[in-house]
Amino acid sequence: MSDIIVKYSELERVADAAKLEHPIFREAFALLGMDGHGLELASMADIPAGTGLGSSGSFHHRVAQSLARAQ
């Protein structure tokens, strides 16, 4: 099986989605019951973390929606 690659301010390459350090990506895979093998995901954002603008919730929604479409 091929690894999962997730790029954001860090680069993660893991064999299992449950081993991802990024909590939003990890939990989105778990929510959908996906292993993520062979996927490469990248995130780029202009809003810094901790701004209180609801960006984390919006980001999680889009990640889950995109993964659901990829199933």
Coordinates of C-alpha atoms in Angstrom, one line a residue:
M1 CA 0.0 0.0 0.0
S2 CA 1.1 3.5 -0.6
D3 CA 1.6 6.2 2.0
I4 CA -0.6 9.2 2.7
I5 CA 1.1 12.5 2.2
V6 CA -0.2 15.7 3.9
K7 CA 1.3 19.1 3.3
Y8 CA 0.6 22.2 5.3
S9 CA 3.2 24.2 7.3
E10 CA 4.7 20.7 7.8
L11 CA 5.1 17.7 5.6
E12 CA 3.7 14.3 6.9
R13 CA 4.2 11.0 5.1
V14 CA 2.6 8.1 7.0
A15 CA 1.4 4.6 6.3
D16 CA -1.9 5.0 8.2
A17 CA -4.2 8.0 8.6
A18 CA -4.5 7.4 12.3
K19 CA -0.8 8.2 12.6
L20 CA -1.2 11.7 11.2
E21 CA -0.1 14.4 13.7
H22 CA -2.4 17.1 12.2
P23 CA -5.6 16.6 14.2
I24 CA -8.1 17.9 11.6
F25 CA -6.8 15.7 8.8
R26 CA -6.5 12.7 11.2
E27 CA -10.0 13.1 12.5
A28 CA -11.5 13.7 9.1
F29 CA -10.1 10.4 7.9
A30 CA -11.5 8.7 11.0
L31 CA -14.9 10.3 10.7
L32 CA -15.3 8.9 7.1
G33 CA -13.6 5.5 7.9
M34 CA -11.0 6.1 5.3
D35 CA -7.4 4.8 5.3
G36 CA -6.3 7.5 2.8
H37 CA -3.8 5.2 1.1
G38 CA -2.4 6.8 -2.1
L39 CA -3.8 10.3 -1.3
E40 CA -1.8 13.5 -1.3
L41 CA -3.4 16.4 0.4
A42 CA -2.1 20.0 0.6
S43 CA -3.4 23.0 2.5
M44 CA -2.4 26.6 2.0
A45 CA -4.0 29.4 4.1
D46 CA -3.6 33.1 4.7
I47 CA -5.4 33.1 8.1
P48 CA -3.1 32.4 11.0
A49 CA -4.2 29.9 13.7
G50 CA -5.9 31.2 16.7
T51 CA -7.7 34.2 15.1
G52 CA -11.1 33.2 16.4
L53 CA -12.7 33.5 13.0
G54 CA -14.0 30.0 12.8
S55 CA -11.4 29.0 10.3
S56 CA -10.7 25.6 12.0
G57 CA -14.4 24.6 11.7
S58 CA -14.6 25.8 8.1
F59 CA -11.3 24.0 7.2
H60 CA -12.5 20.7 8.8
H61 CA -15.8 20.9 6.9
R62 CA -14.0 21.3 3.6
V63 CA -11.5 18.6 4.3
A64 CA -14.3 16.1 5.2
Q65 CA -16.3 17.1 2.2
S66 CA -13.4 16.7 -0.2
L67 CA -12.5 13.3 1.3
A68 CA -16.1 12.2 1.0
R69 CA -16.1 13.0 -2.7
A70 CA -12.8 11.1 -3.1
Q71 CA -14.4 7.9 -1.7

